[in-house]
mmCIF file of C-alpha atoms in Angstrom:
data_model
loop_
_atom_site.group_PDB
_atom_site.id
_atom_site.type_symbol
_atom_site.label_atom_id
_atom_site.label_comp_id
_atom_site.label_asym_id
_atom_site.label_seq_id
_atom_site.Cartn_x
_atom_site.Cartn_y
_atom_site.Cartn_z
ATOM 1 C CA MET A 1 81.241 106.963 96.025
ATOM 2 C CA ARG A 2 80.683 103.588 96.901
ATOM 3 C CA GLY A 3 84.157 102.062 96.323
ATOM 4 C CA VAL A 4 86.437 101.468 93.645
ATOM 5 C CA ARG A 5 84.239 101.042 90.309
ATOM 6 C CA ALA A 6 84.408 98.575 87.376
ATOM 7 C CA ALA A 7 87.438 99.696 85.592
ATOM 8 C CA PRO A 8 90.099 99.225 88.240
ATOM 9 C CA ALA A 9 88.409 96.058 89.537
ATOM 10 C CA ALA A 10 88.106 94.559 86.030
ATOM 11 C CA LEU A 11 92.013 95.557 85.556
ATOM 12 C CA ALA A 12 92.814 93.857 88.663
ATOM 13 C CA LEU A 13 90.972 90.547 87.515
ATOM 14 C CA LEU A 14 92.351 90.753 84.047
ATOM 15 C CA LEU A 15 95.906 91.060 85.001
ATOM 16 C CA ALA A 16 95.370 88.227 87.737
ATOM 17 C CA ALA A 17 94.022 86.052 84.969
ATOM 18 C CA CYS A 18 97.149 86.721 82.575
ATOM 19 C CA ALA A 19 99.354 84.337 84.549
ATOM 20 C CA THR A 20 100.286 81.366 82.725
ATOM 21 C CA VAL A 21 98.423 78.777 84.646
ATOM 22 C CA ALA A 22 98.735 75.450 82.848
ATOM 23 C CA ASP A 23 102.515 75.084 83.934
ATOM 24 C CA ARG A 24 101.981 75.788 87.500
ATOM 25 C CA ARG A 25 99.441 73.430 88.108
ATOM 26 C CA ALA A 26 101.472 70.537 87.358
ATOM 27 C CA GLU A 27 104.373 72.254 89.775
ATOM 28 C CA ARG A 28 102.228 72.594 93.048
ATOM 29 C CA PRO A 29 99.010 71.486 94.308
ATOM 30 C CA ALA A 30 97.865 74.797 95.547
ATOM 31 C CA SER A 31 94.123 76.057 95.010
ATOM 32 C CA GLU A 32 93.563 78.652 92.333
ATOM 33 C CA ALA A 33 91.122 80.052 90.023
ATOM 34 C CA GLY A 34 91.158 82.396 87.026
ATOM 35 C CA VAL A 35 88.951 84.378 84.986
ATOM 36 C CA ALA A 36 89.647 86.066 81.447
ATOM 37 C CA PHE A 37 87.823 88.871 79.840
ATOM 38 C CA ASP A 38 87.393 90.375 76.396
ATOM 39 C CA ALA A 39 85.213 93.319 75.134
ATOM 40 C CA ALA A 40 82.139 91.192 75.264
ATOM 41 C CA GLY A 41 82.502 89.945 78.746
ATOM 42 C CA GLU A 42 83.808 87.047 80.516
ATOM 43 C CA ARG A 43 85.853 84.647 78.120
ATOM 44 C CA GLY A 44 86.775 81.912 80.217
ATOM 45 C CA SER A 45 87.179 80.595 83.758
ATOM 46 C CA TYR A 46 88.866 77.662 85.671
ATOM 47 C CA ALA A 47 89.314 76.452 89.047
ATOM 48 C CA VAL A 48 91.850 73.831 90.359
ATOM 49 C CA GLY A 49 92.758 72.466 93.787
ATOM 50 C CA LEU A 50 90.763 72.173 96.999
ATOM 51 C CA ALA A 51 88.343 74.533 98.598
ATOM 52 C CA ASP A 52 88.316 72.831 101.993
ATOM 53 C CA PRO A 53 91.338 70.704 102.292
ATOM 54 C CA ALA A 54 90.074 69.134 105.559
ATOM 55 C CA ALA A 55 87.068 67.685 104.037
ATOM 56 C CA GLY A 56 88.330 67.142 100.535
ATOM 57 C CA ARG A 57 86.081 69.424 98.637
ATOM 58 C CA ALA A 58 87.328 70.588 95.197
ATOM 59 C CA LEU A 59 87.412 74.148 94.433
ATOM 60 C CA SER A 60 85.017 75.343 91.910
ATOM 61 C CA VAL A 61 84.638 78.428 89.757
ATOM 62 C CA ASP A 62 81.512 79.249 91.923
ATOM 63 C CA ASP A 63 83.819 79.508 95.300
ATOM 64 C CA PRO A 64 84.861 82.927 96.190
ATOM 65 C CA VAL A 65 88.896 83.271 95.955
ATOM 66 C CA ARG A 66 91.138 86.303 96.342
ATOM 67 C CA VAL A 67 92.545 87.816 93.197
ATOM 68 C CA ALA A 68 96.081 87.511 94.337
ATOM 69 C CA SER A 69 98.894 89.906 94.485
ATOM 70 C CA ILE A 70 97.775 92.298 91.701
ATOM 71 C CA SER A 71 94.627 92.843 93.904
ATOM 72 C CA LYS A 72 96.594 94.718 96.519
ATOM 73 C CA LEU A 73 96.774 97.836 94.072
ATOM 74 C CA ALA A 74 93.069 97.965 93.899
ATOM 75 C CA VAL A 75 92.796 97.345 97.505
ATOM 76 C CA ALA A 76 95.172 100.440 98.279
ATOM 77 C CA ILE A 77 93.069 102.767 95.958
ATOM 78 C CA GLY A 78 89.914 101.634 97.748
ATOM 79 C CA VAL A 79 91.480 102.368 101.129
ATOM 80 C CA MET A 80 92.711 105.654 100.006
ATOM 81 C CA LYS A 81 89.476 106.724 98.869
ATOM 82 C CA LEU A 82 88.103 105.646 102.418
ATOM 83 C CA VAL A 83 90.826 107.809 103.831
ATOM 84 C CA GLU A 84 89.999 110.983 101.679
ATOM 85 C CA GLN A 85 86.286 110.529 102.943
ATOM 86 C CA GLY A 86 87.511 110.558 106.581
ATOM 87 C CA GLN A 87 86.068 107.068 107.377
ATOM 88 C CA LEU A 88 89.669 105.435 107.678
ATOM 89 C CA ASP A 89 92.788 106.924 109.193
ATOM 90 C CA LEU A 90 95.984 105.417 108.138
ATOM 91 C CA GLY A 91 97.840 106.127 111.473
ATOM 92 C CA ARG A 92 94.901 104.579 113.828
ATOM 93 C CA ASP A 93 95.232 101.493 115.724
ATOM 94 C CA VAL A 94 93.390 99.089 113.636
ATOM 95 C CA SER A 95 92.105 97.074 116.425
ATOM 96 C CA LEU A 96 89.583 100.231 116.768
ATOM 97 C CA TYR A 97 88.320 99.246 113.370
ATOM 98 C CA LEU A 98 88.169 95.310 113.953
ATOM 99 C CA GLY A 99 86.573 95.416 117.304
ATOM 100 C CA TRP A 100 89.398 93.093 118.830
ATOM 101 C CA SER A 101 93.066 93.449 119.665
ATOM 102 C CA LEU A 102 95.381 92.905 116.591
ATOM 103 C CA ARG A 103 99.057 92.746 118.019
ATOM 104 C CA ASN A 104 102.087 91.172 117.506
ATOM 105 C CA PRO A 105 102.586 88.715 120.520
ATOM 106 C CA THR A 106 106.229 89.634 120.735
ATOM 107 C CA TYR A 107 105.014 93.515 120.783
ATOM 108 C CA PRO A 108 101.783 93.577 122.566
ATOM 109 C CA ASP A 109 101.979 97.313 123.340
ATOM 110 C CA TRP A 110 102.626 98.307 119.902
ATOM 111 C CA PRO A 111 99.539 99.424 117.718
ATOM 112 C CA ILE A 112 99.271 98.074 114.104
ATOM 113 C CA THR A 113 97.973 100.723 111.753
ATOM 114 C CA LEU A 114 96.519 100.571 108.140
ATOM 115 C CA ARG A 115 100.001 102.184 107.128
ATOM 116 C CA HIS A 116 101.859 99.235 108.485
ATOM 117 C CA LEU A 117 99.236 96.749 106.771
ATOM 118 C CA LEU A 118 99.436 98.617 103.391
ATOM 119 C CA GLY A 119 103.237 98.957 103.494
ATOM 120 C CA HIS A 120 103.997 95.449 104.741
ATOM 121 C CA SER A 121 105.606 96.504 107.895
ATOM 122 C CA SER A 122 102.935 95.023 110.266
ATOM 123 C CA GLY A 123 105.128 92.180 111.748
ATOM 124 C CA LEU A 124 102.541 89.858 109.865
ATOM 125 C CA ARG A 125 104.444 87.219 107.895
ATOM 126 C CA ASP A 126 103.595 84.410 105.373
ATOM 127 C CA GLY A 127 104.641 80.950 106.304
ATOM 128 C CA ASP A 128 104.651 77.541 105.222
ATOM 129 C CA ASP A 129 101.174 76.896 106.791
ATOM 130 C CA ILE A 130 99.943 80.279 106.999
ATOM 131 C CA TYR A 131 99.591 82.113 103.726
ATOM 132 C CA VAL A 132 96.018 83.022 103.439
ATOM 133 C CA ILE A 133 92.994 82.685 105.423
ATOM 134 C CA PRO A 134 91.336 79.541 104.054
ATOM 135 C CA LEU A 135 87.739 79.606 102.822
ATOM 136 C CA GLY A 136 85.508 79.418 105.927
ATOM 137 C CA GLY A 137 88.589 80.191 108.282
ATOM 138 C CA SER A 138 88.611 82.936 110.925
ATOM 139 C CA LEU A 139 90.720 85.758 110.501
ATOM 140 C CA ARG A 140 90.817 86.381 114.317
ATOM 141 C CA GLU A 141 91.937 82.857 114.863
ATOM 142 C CA THR A 142 94.712 83.090 112.286
ATOM 143 C CA MET A 143 95.952 86.166 113.627
ATOM 144 C CA ALA A 144 96.188 84.548 117.136
ATOM 145 C CA LYS A 145 98.694 81.989 115.855
ATOM 146 C CA PRO A 146 102.327 82.893 116.831
ATOM 147 C CA GLU A 147 103.544 81.497 113.703
ATOM 148 C CA ALA A 148 101.796 84.574 111.638
ATOM 149 C CA TRP A 149 103.905 86.898 113.235
ATOM 150 C CA GLY A 150 107.678 87.938 112.892
ATOM 151 C CA ALA A 151 109.270 88.079 116.230
ATOM 152 C CA GLY A 152 112.297 90.176 115.371
ATOM 153 C CA HIS A 153 110.865 93.429 114.557
ATOM 154 C CA ALA A 154 108.085 95.707 115.895
ATOM 155 C CA PRO A 155 105.358 97.082 113.839
ATOM 156 C CA GLY A 156 106.627 99.726 111.541
ATOM 157 C CA ARG A 157 109.925 99.105 111.918
ATOM 158 C CA TYR A 158 110.793 96.144 109.206
ATOM 159 C CA PHE A 159 109.491 95.461 105.864
ATOM 160 C CA THR A 160 108.421 91.820 105.133
ATOM 161 C CA TYR A 161 106.038 91.183 102.234
ATOM 162 C CA ALA A 162 103.191 89.507 103.543
ATOM 163 C CA ASN A 163 99.812 88.462 101.875
ATOM 164 C CA LEU A 164 98.249 88.099 105.301
ATOM 165 C CA ASN A 165 98.064 92.035 105.737
ATOM 166 C CA PHE A 166 95.341 92.316 103.246
ATOM 167 C CA PRO A 167 92.321 90.096 104.753
ATOM 168 C CA VAL A 168 93.088 92.167 107.568
ATOM 169 C CA VAL A 169 92.640 95.222 105.646
ATOM 170 C CA ALA A 170 89.724 93.820 103.832
ATOM 171 C CA SER A 171 87.856 93.199 107.121
ATOM 172 C CA ILE A 172 88.654 96.750 108.205
ATOM 173 C CA VAL A 173 86.791 97.949 105.058
ATOM 174 C CA GLU A 174 83.872 95.633 105.727
ATOM 175 C CA ARG A 175 83.500 97.141 109.170
ATOM 176 C CA VAL A 176 83.787 100.647 108.126
ATOM 177 C CA THR A 177 81.590 100.308 104.842
ATOM 178 C CA ARG A 178 79.132 97.698 106.411
ATOM 179 C CA GLU A 179 79.308 95.859 103.059
ATOM 180 C CA ARG A 180 81.025 92.701 101.793
ATOM 181 C CA PHE A 181 84.393 93.520 100.590
ATOM 182 C CA ASP A 182 84.136 92.321 97.282
ATOM 183 C CA LEU A 183 80.698 93.894 96.646
ATOM 184 C CA TRP A 184 82.150 97.084 97.774
ATOM 185 C CA ILE A 185 85.341 97.022 95.784
ATOM 186 C CA SER A 186 83.529 96.064 92.659
#
């Protein structure tokens, strides 16, 4: 089986689109996109915010975006299928999958595993300036920033909800499957 098929992925997209967006647009200038489905297919879509804040380029419905927190369920299901197939190991140092060292700078000798990433105990943390990897941004460069990490707890020792865990997981899936994550998970 190539990955998670249409039903769970469509459910994730549908649930992400169920959030009320009209009120949130006025509250904060963050970039976001949404799509809604009915039995006949796509019913509507929207995009608001900037795809490239540095250049001032507006986000369009054709720009790739992450599905948000509900996508974590679909990602975890997909990862567990790869674990069942023997392609991934929850306890293995993810640096071996990534091809570069992923370490909390405060704990450079502590490996980070898929179990840590999926369970929000990797040491990564969301901050004011670091919440997601911007379009065109580099995962490796973002992970090298000290502000992406919590200094007080070693990997596997403390739960801190962090969206940053999941771009790392997606990159691992891409390296293992040799397929772009969004195509593999659909």
